[in-house]
Short mmCIF file of C-alpha atoms in Angstrom, two decimals:
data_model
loop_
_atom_site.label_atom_id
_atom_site.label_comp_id
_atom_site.label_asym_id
_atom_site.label_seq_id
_atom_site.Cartn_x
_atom_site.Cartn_y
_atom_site.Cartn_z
CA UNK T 1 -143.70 61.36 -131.53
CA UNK T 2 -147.45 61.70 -130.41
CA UNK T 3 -147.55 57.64 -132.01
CA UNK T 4 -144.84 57.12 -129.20
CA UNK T 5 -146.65 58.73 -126.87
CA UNK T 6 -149.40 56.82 -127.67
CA UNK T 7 -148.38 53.59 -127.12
CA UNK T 8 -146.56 54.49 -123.57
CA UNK T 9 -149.95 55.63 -122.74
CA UNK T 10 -151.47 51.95 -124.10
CA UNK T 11 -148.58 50.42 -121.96
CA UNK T 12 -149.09 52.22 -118.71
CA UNK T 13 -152.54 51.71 -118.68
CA UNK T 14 -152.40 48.20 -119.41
CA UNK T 15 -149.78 47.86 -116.56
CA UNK T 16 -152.74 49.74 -114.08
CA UNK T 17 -155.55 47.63 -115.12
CA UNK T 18 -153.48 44.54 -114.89
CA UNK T 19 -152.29 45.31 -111.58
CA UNK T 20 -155.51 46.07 -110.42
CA UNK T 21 -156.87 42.31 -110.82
CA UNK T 22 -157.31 40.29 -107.31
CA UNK T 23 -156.97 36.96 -109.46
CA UNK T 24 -153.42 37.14 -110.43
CA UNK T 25 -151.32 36.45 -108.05
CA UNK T 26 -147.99 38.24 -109.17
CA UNK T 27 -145.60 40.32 -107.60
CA UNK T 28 -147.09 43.63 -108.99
CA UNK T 29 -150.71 42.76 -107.96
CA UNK T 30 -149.86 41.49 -104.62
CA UNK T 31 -147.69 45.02 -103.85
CA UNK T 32 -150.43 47.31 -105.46
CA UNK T 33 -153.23 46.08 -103.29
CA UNK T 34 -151.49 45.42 -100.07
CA UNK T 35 -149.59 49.38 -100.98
CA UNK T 36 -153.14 50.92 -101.35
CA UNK T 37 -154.79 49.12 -98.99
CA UNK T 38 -152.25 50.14 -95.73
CA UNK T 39 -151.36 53.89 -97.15
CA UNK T 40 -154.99 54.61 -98.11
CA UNK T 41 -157.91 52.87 -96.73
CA UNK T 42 -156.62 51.15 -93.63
CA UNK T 43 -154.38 54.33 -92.48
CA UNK T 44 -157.91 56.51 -92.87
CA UNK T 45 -159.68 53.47 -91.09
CA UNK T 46 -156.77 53.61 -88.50
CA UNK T 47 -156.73 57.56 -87.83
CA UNK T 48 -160.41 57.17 -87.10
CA UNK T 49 -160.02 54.18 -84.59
CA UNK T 50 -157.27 56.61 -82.93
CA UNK T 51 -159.75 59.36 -82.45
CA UNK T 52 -162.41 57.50 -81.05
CA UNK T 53 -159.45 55.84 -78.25
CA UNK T 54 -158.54 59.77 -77.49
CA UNK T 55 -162.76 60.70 -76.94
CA UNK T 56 -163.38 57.27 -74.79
CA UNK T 57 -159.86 58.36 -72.69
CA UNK T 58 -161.61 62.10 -72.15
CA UNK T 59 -164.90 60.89 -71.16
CA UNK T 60 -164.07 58.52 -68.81
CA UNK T 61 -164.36 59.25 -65.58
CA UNK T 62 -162.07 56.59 -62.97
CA UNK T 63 -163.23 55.70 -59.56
CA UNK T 64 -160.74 55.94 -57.59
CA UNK T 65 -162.70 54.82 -54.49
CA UNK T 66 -162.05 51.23 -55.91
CA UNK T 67 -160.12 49.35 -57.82
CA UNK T 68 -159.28 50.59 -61.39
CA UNK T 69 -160.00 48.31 -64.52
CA UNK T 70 -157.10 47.86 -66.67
CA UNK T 71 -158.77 49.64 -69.82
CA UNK T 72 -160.61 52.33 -69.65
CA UNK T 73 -163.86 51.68 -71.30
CA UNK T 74 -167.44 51.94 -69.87
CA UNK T 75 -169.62 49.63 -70.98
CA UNK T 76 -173.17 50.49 -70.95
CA UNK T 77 -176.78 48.60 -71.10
CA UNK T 78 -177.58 50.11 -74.18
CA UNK T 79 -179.47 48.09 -77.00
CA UNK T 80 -178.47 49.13 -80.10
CA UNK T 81 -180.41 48.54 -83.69
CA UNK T 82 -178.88 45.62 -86.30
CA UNK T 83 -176.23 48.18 -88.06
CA UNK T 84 -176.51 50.97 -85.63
CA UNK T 85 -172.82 52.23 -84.11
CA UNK T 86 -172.13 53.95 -80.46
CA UNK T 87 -169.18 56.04 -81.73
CA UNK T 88 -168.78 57.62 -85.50
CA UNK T 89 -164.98 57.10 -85.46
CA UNK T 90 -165.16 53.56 -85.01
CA UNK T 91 -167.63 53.35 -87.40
CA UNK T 92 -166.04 54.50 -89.96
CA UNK T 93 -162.79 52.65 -88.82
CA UNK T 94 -164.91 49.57 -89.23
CA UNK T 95 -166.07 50.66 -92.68
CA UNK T 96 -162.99 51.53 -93.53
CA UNK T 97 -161.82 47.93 -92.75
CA UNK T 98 -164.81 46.42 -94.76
CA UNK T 99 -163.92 48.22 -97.47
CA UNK T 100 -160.01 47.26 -97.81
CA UNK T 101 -161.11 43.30 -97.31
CA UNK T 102 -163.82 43.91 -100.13
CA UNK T 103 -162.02 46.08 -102.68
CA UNK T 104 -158.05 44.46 -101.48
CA UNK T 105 -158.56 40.99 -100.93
CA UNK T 106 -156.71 38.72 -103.09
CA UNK T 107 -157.80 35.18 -102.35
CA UNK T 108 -155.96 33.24 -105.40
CA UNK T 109 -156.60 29.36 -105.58
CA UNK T 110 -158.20 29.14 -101.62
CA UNK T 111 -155.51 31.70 -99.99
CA UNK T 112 -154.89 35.12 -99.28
CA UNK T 113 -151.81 37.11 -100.90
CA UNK T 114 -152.24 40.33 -99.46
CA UNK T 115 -150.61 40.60 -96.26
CA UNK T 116 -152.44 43.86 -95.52
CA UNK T 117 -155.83 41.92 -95.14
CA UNK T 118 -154.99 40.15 -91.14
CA UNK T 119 -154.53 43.91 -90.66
CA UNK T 120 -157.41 44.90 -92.23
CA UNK T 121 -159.44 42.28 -89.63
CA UNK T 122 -157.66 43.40 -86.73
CA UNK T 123 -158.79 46.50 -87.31
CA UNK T 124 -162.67 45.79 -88.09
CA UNK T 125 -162.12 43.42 -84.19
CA UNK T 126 -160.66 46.05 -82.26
CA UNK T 127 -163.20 48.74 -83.99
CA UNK T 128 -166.37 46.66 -82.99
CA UNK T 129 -164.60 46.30 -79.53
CA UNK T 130 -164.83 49.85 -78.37
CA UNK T 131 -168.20 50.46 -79.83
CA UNK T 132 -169.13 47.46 -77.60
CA UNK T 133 -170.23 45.36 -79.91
CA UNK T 134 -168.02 42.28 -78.61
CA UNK T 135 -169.74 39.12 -80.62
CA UNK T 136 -169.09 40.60 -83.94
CA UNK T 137 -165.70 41.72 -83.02
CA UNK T 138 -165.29 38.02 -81.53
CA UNK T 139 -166.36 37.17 -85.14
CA UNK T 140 -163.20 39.30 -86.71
CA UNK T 141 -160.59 38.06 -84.15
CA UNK T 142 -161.54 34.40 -84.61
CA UNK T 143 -161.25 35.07 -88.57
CA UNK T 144 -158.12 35.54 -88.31
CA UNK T 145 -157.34 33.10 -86.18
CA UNK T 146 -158.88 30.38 -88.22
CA UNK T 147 -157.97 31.85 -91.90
CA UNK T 148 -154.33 33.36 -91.23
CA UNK T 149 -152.85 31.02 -88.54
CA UNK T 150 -149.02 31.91 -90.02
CA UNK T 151 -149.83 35.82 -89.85
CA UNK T 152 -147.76 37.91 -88.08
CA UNK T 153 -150.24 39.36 -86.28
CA UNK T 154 -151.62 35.69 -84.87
CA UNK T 155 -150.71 36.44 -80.87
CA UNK T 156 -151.87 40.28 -80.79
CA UNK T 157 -155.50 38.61 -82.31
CA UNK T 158 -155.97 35.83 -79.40
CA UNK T 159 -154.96 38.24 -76.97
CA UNK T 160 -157.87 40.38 -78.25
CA UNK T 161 -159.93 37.57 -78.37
CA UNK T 162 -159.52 36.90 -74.56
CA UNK T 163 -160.00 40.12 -74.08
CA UNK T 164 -162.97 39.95 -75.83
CA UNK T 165 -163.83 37.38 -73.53
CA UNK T 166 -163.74 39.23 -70.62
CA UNK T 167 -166.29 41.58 -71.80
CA UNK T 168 -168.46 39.02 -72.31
CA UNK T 169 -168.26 37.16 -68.81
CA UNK T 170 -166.10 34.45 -69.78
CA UNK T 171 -163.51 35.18 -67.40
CA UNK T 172 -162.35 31.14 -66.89
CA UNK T 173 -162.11 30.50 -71.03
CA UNK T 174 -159.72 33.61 -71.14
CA UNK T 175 -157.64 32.63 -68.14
CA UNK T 176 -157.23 29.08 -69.54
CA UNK T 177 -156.34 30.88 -73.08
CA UNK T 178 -154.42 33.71 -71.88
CA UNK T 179 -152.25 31.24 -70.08
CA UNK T 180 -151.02 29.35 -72.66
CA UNK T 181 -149.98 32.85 -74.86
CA UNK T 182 -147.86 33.35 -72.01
CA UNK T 183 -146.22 30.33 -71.68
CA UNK T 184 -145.32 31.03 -75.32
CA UNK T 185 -141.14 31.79 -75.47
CA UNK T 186 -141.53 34.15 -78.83
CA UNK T 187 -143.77 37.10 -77.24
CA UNK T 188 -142.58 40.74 -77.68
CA UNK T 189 -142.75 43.31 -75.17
CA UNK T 190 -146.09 44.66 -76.26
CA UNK T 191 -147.85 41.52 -76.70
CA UNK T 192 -146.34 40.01 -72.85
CA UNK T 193 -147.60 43.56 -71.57
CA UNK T 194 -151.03 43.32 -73.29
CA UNK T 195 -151.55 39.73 -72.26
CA UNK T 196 -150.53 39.78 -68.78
CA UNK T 197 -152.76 42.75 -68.23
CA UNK T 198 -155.68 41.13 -69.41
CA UNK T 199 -154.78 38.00 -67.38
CA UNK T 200 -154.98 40.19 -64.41
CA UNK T 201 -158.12 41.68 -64.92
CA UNK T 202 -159.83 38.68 -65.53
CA UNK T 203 -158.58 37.70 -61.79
CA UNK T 204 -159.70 41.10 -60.48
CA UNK T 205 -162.97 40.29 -62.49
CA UNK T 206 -163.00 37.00 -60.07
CA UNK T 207 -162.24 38.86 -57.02
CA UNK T 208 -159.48 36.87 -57.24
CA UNK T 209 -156.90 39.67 -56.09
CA UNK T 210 -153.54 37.82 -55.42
CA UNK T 211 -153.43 35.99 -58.29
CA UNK T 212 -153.90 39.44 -60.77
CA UNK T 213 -150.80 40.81 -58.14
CA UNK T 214 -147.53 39.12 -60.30
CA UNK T 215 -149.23 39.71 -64.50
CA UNK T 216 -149.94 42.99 -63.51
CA UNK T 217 -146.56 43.49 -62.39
CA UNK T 218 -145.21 42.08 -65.48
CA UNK T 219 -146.96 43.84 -67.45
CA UNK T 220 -146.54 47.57 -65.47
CA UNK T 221 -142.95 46.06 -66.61
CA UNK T 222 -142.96 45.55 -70.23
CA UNK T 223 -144.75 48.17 -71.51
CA UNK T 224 -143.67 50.84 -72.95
CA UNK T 225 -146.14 53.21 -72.74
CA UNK T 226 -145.77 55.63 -70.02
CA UNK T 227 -149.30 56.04 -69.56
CA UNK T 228 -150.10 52.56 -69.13
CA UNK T 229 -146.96 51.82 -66.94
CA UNK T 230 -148.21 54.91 -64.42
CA UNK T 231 -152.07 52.91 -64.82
CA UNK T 232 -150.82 49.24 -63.96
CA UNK T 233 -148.42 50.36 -60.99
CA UNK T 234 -151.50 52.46 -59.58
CA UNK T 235 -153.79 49.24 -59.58
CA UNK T 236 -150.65 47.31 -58.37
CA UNK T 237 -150.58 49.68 -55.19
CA UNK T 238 -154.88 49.23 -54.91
CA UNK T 239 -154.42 45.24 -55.03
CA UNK T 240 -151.41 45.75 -52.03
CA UNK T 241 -154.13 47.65 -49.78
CA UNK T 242 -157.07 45.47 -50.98
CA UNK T 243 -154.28 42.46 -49.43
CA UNK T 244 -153.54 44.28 -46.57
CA UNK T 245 -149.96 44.96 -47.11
CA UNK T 246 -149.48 48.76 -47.01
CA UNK T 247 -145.58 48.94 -47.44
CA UNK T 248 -146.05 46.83 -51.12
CA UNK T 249 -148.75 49.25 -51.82
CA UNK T 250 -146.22 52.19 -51.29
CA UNK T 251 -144.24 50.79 -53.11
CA UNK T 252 -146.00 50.60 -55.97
CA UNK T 253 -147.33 54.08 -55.57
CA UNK T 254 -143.51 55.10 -55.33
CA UNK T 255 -143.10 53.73 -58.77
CA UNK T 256 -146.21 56.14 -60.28
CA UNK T 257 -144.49 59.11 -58.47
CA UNK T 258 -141.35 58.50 -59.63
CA UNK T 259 -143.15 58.73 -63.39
CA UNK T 260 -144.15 62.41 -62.70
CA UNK T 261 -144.96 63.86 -66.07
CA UNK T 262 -145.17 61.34 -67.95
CA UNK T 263 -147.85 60.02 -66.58
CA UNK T 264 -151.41 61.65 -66.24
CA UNK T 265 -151.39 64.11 -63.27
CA UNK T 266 -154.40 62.49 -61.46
CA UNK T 267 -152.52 59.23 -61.23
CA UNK T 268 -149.41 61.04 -59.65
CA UNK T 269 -151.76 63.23 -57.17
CA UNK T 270 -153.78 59.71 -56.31
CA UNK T 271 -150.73 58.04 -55.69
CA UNK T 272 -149.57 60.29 -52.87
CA UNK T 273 -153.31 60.76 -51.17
CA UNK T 274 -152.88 56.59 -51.29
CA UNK T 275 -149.39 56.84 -49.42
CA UNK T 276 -151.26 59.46 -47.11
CA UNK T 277 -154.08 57.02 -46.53
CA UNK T 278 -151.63 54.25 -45.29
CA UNK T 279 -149.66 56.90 -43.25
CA UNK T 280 -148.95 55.00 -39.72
CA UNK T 281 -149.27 57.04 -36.61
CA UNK T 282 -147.05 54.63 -35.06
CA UNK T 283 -144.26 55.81 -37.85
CA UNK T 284 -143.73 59.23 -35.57
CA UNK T 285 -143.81 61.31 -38.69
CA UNK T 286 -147.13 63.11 -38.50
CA UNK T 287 -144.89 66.64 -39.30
CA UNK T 288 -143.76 65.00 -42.42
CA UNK T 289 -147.41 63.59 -43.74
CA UNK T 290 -148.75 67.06 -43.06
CA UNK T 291 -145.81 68.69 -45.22
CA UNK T 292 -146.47 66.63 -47.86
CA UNK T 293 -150.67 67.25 -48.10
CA UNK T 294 -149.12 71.29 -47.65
CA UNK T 295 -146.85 70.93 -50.22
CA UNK T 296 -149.88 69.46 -52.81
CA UNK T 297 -152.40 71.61 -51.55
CA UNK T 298 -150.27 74.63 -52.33
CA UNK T 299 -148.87 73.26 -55.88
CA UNK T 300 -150.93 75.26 -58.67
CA UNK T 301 -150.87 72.28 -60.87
CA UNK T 302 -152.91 70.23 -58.52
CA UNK T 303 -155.74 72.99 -58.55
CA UNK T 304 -158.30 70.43 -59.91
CA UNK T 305 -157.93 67.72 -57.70
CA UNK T 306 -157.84 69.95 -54.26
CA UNK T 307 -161.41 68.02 -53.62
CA UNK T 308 -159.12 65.24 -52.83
CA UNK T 309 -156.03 66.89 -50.77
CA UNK T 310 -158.40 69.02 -48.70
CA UNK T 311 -160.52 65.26 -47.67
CA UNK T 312 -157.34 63.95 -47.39
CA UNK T 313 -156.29 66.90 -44.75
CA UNK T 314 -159.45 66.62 -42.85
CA UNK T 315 -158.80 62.87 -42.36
CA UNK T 316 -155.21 64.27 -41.12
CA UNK T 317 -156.91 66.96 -38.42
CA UNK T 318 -159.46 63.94 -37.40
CA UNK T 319 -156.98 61.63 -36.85
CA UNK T 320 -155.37 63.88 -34.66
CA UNK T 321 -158.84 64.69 -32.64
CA UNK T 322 -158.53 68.47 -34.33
CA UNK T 323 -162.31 67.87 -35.13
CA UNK T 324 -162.72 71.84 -35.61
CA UNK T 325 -159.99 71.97 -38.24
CA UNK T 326 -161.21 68.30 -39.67
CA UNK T 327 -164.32 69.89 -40.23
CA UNK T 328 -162.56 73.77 -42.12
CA UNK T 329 -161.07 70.82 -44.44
CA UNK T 330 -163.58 68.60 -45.65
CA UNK T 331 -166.13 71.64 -45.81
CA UNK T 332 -163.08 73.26 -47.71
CA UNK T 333 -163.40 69.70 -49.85
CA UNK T 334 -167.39 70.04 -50.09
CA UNK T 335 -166.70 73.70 -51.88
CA UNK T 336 -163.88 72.64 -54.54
CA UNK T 337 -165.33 72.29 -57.97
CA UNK T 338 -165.40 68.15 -58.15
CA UNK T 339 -166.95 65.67 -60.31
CA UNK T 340 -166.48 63.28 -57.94
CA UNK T 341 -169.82 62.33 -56.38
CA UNK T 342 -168.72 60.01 -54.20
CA UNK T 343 -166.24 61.97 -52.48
CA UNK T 344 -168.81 64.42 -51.71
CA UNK T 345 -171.26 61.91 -49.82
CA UNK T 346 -168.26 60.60 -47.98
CA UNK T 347 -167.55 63.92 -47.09
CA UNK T 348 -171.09 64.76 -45.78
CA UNK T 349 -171.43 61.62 -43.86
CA UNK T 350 -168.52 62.54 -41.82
CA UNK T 351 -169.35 66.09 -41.12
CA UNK T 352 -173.13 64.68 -40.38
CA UNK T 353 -171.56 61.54 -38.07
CA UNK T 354 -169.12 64.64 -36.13
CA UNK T 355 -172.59 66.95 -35.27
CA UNK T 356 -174.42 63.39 -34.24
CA UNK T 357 -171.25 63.23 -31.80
CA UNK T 358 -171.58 66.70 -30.81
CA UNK T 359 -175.47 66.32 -29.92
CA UNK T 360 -176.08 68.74 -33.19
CA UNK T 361 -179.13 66.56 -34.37
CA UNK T 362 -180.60 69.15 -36.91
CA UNK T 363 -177.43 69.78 -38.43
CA UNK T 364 -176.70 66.38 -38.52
CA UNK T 365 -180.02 65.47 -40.33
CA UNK T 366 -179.01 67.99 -42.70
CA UNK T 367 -175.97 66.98 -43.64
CA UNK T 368 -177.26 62.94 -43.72
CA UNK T 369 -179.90 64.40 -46.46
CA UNK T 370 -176.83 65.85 -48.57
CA UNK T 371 -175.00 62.70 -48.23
CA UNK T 372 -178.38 60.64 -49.68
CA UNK T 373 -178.60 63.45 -52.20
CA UNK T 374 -175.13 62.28 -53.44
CA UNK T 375 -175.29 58.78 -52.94
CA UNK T 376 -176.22 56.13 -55.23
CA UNK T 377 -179.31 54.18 -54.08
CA UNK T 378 -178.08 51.06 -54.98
CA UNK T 379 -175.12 50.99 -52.67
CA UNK T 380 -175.83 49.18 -49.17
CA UNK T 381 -174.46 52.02 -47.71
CA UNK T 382 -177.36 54.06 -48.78
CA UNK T 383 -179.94 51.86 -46.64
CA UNK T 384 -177.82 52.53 -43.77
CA UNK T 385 -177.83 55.93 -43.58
CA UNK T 386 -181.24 56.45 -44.65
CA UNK T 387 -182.27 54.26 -42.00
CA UNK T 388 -180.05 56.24 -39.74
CA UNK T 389 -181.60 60.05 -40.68
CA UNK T 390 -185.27 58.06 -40.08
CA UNK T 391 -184.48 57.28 -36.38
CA UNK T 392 -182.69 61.32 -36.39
CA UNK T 393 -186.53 62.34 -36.77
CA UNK T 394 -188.16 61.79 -33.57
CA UNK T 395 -184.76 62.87 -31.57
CA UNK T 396 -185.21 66.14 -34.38
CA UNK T 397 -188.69 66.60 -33.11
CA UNK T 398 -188.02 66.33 -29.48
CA UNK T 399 -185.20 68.44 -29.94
CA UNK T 400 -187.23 71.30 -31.10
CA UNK T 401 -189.86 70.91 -28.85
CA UNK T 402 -187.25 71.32 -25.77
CA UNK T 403 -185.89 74.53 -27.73
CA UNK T 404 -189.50 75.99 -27.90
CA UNK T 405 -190.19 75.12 -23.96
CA UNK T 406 -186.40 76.61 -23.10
CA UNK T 407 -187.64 79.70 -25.15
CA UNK T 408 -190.81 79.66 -23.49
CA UNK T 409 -189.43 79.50 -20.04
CA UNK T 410 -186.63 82.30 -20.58
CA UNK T 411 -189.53 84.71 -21.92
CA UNK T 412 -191.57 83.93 -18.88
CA UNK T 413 -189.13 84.64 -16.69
#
C-alpha cells in the first residue's frame, strides 16, 4: 500500500513540475499558467488598481465653475525619481502585472500561449496611467498592440492608447486614431462608450466645443455605468450653455435628474442650480424657480452643498432688485462649510460690487480684500479687482477724512 502511495505521489508531482514548464506548449501548461496567473497574481494586481480608482474618485475635487473633464484625474507637475510611484495601489498593481508576464509567460517557438498575458499588459498600461506616468504606460499599450494584434482585448488597448495621448498633448494623433475605432462595425457597448468619450475630450481639449457635443452624447448613451452616464450628460448640459443654447442644456440636465440616486448627489444638486442659472425671466415662472431653490435648500440630503443653493438664491433676490435679501443669501453662502474656493470669491465680489453701489467704500474694500484672499492670482480676474480695491484707496481715505470733519463739526456745534 505505502509502495502505491508512493508512486501516486511520484506521478502527481511529476504532473506539477511538468505543468509548470513555460516551454511546452500543451494543453495542461497553457491552462495552469493562464489559471494562476488571472485567479492569483493578476486578480491581487487588479484589486489593487481598483483601490487606487476609489482614492483618486475621493480626492478629487470637480470645478464646477467650468467645464468637467471626462475622467477624473488630476495631473500634477510633479517630477518623480526613475522607479519612484505616486500611488502604492498602482504600484503594486503594476508589480503585480510584472510579475504574471515574468513568472506566466509562455512564449513557445516566437508566440505567446497564455491568453492571460494581453491582460496582464493591460493592466501594467492602465496602472502606469493613473500614477501619471503616461510614456511607460504608452510603452504597455503599444506592446500589445504590436505583439497580440488577434487579442481580444486589441480595441480596449488603442482606445487607451489615445487616451494616453491626450495626456500627453497629442490631441490631433488621438482624434485621427480614435476615429477610425469608431468607424469600426464590431465595437461593444463599453468600448463605443469609452472611445467616444475620449474623442470628446480631446475636442474639449481643442476648445473645440461642438464637435465633442454628438461622442459625448453617444457615449452618455452606451454606457452602462450609472455614474458615468450622470458625468457625460452633466458635461453635455455645460457644452449646451458654453454654445449658447439653454433649452439643450436643460435638457441634458433633465437627463442627470432623472438618474437621482444612482448617480452621485453633487451631480443631481449641480444639475438643478444649472437649470436655475438658465431660468428666463421672460418664462413668467419666477414662483416656480424660487420653489424649487426652497425645496433644495430645505432637503436634509443636500446639507453639504447649501454653499451652492444659498448663491444660487441670492442670484434669485438680485435678479429681482431684493438686494437686502440677495445679500442674507450669499452671506448665508459665505458661512456654509464649503471647499469650494471659488464660490467664495465670487460671492465676495458681489457683496463688495453691491456696497461700491451703495457708496459703502470701506466695506466694499473689505470685502474686495476677501475676494483676493480667495482668488487665485493667476486668473485675469484677479488683476482686475486688485486694480479695482487700489483706486478704492484714495476714495477710502477721503472718505474717512469727511467722517472725521462731520464728527468734528457735530462736536463743535
Amino acid at each position: 500500500m505505502k509502495r502505491i502511495s508512493r508512486i501516486l505521489l511520484f506521478f502527481l508531482l511529476s504532473i506539477i513540475i511538468w505543468s509548470c514548464s513555460r516551454k511546452k506548449n500543451s494543453f495542461v501548461n497553457r491552462n495552469y499558467h493562464a489559471v494562476t496567473a488571472q485567479y492569483n497574481t493578476l486578480y491581487n494586481g487588479q484589486l489593487a488598481f481598483e483601490q487606487g480608482r476609489e482614492e483618486i474618485n475621493q480626492n478629487y475635487a470637480d470645478n464646477y465653475w467650468d467645464i468637467l473633464p471626462v475622467e477624473r484625474l488630476d495631473v500634477d507637475d510633479m517630477i518623480l525619481l526613475p522607479d519612484s510611484i505616486r500611488n502604492q495601489n498602482f504600484g503594486r498593481a503594476e508589480e503585480k502585472a510584472v510579475k504574471a508576464i515574468q513568472k506566466h509567460s509562455m512564449q513557445v517557438k516566437g508566440k505567446e500561449r497564455n491568453p492571460q498575458i494581453d491582460e496582464a499588459y493591460l493592466l501594467l498600461g492602465k496602472a502606469r496611467y493613473f500614477d501619471q506616468r503616461f510614456i511607460p504606460a504608452l510603452d504597455a499599450f503599444n506592446y500589445i498592440l504590436y505583439r497580440y494584434p488577434a487579442s481580444d482585448n486589441i480595441t480596449h488597448a488603442r482606445i487607451w492608447r489615445e487616451k494616453t495621448n491626450l495626456r500627453i498633448g497629442n490631441e490631433k494623433l488621438a482624434i485621427k486614431n480614435l476615429k477610425k475605432i469608431l468607424d469600426s462595425d464590431r465595437l461593444n457597448d463599453k468600448d463605443l462608450a469609452d472611445a467616444s468619450s475620449s474623442l470628446a475630450q480631446a475636442y474639449i481639449n481643442l476648445k473645440h466645443f461642438d464637435s465633442a457635443v454628438n461622442p459625448l452624447g453617444t457615449a452618455a448613451k452606451f454606457t452602462h455605468i450609472e455614474a458615468e452616464k450622470g458625468r457625460y450628460y452633466y458635461i453635455l448640459g455645460q457644452l449646451h450653455n458654453k454654445l449658447g443654447d439653454p433649452e439643450k442644456a436643460n435638457m441634458a440636465f433633465d437627463e442627470v435628474i432623472d438618474l437621482h440616486r444612482k448617480v452621485p448627489r453633487i451631480y443631481y444638486v449641480n444639475a438643478y442650480i444649472q437649470e436655475a442659472r438658465n431660468y428666463n425671466r421672460n418664462s413668467g415662472s419666477d414662483k416656480f424657480l424660487l420653489e424649487l431653490l426652497t425645496e433644495l435648500e430645505k432637503d436634509r440630503e443636500n446639507r453639504p452643498y447649501l454653499d451652492k443653493i444659498y448663491f444660487q438664491l441670492g442670484e434669485y433676490y438680485r435678479s429681482l432688485d431684493s438686494i437686502d435679501l440677495a445679500q442674507t443669501y450669499y452671506n448665508k453662502s459665505l458661512r456654509s462649510p464649503s471647499s469650494d474656493i471659488y464660490l467664495k470669491s465670487i460671492n465676495y465680489e458681489i457683496l463688495a460690487d453691491i456696497s461700491f453701489d451703495g457708496a459703502n467704500y470701506q466695506e466694499a474694500g473689505s470685502y474686495y480684500d476677501s475676494t483676493l484672499t480667495n482668488m487665485s492670482p493667476d486668473l485675469l480676474e484677479y488683476r482686475i479687482i486688485k486694480k479695482k480695491r487700489t483706486n478704492l484707496d484714495d476714495v477710502i481715505k477721503y472718505e474717512k477724512i469727511a467722517e472725521e470733519t462731520d464728527s468734528i463739526l457735530r462736536l463743535a456745534s
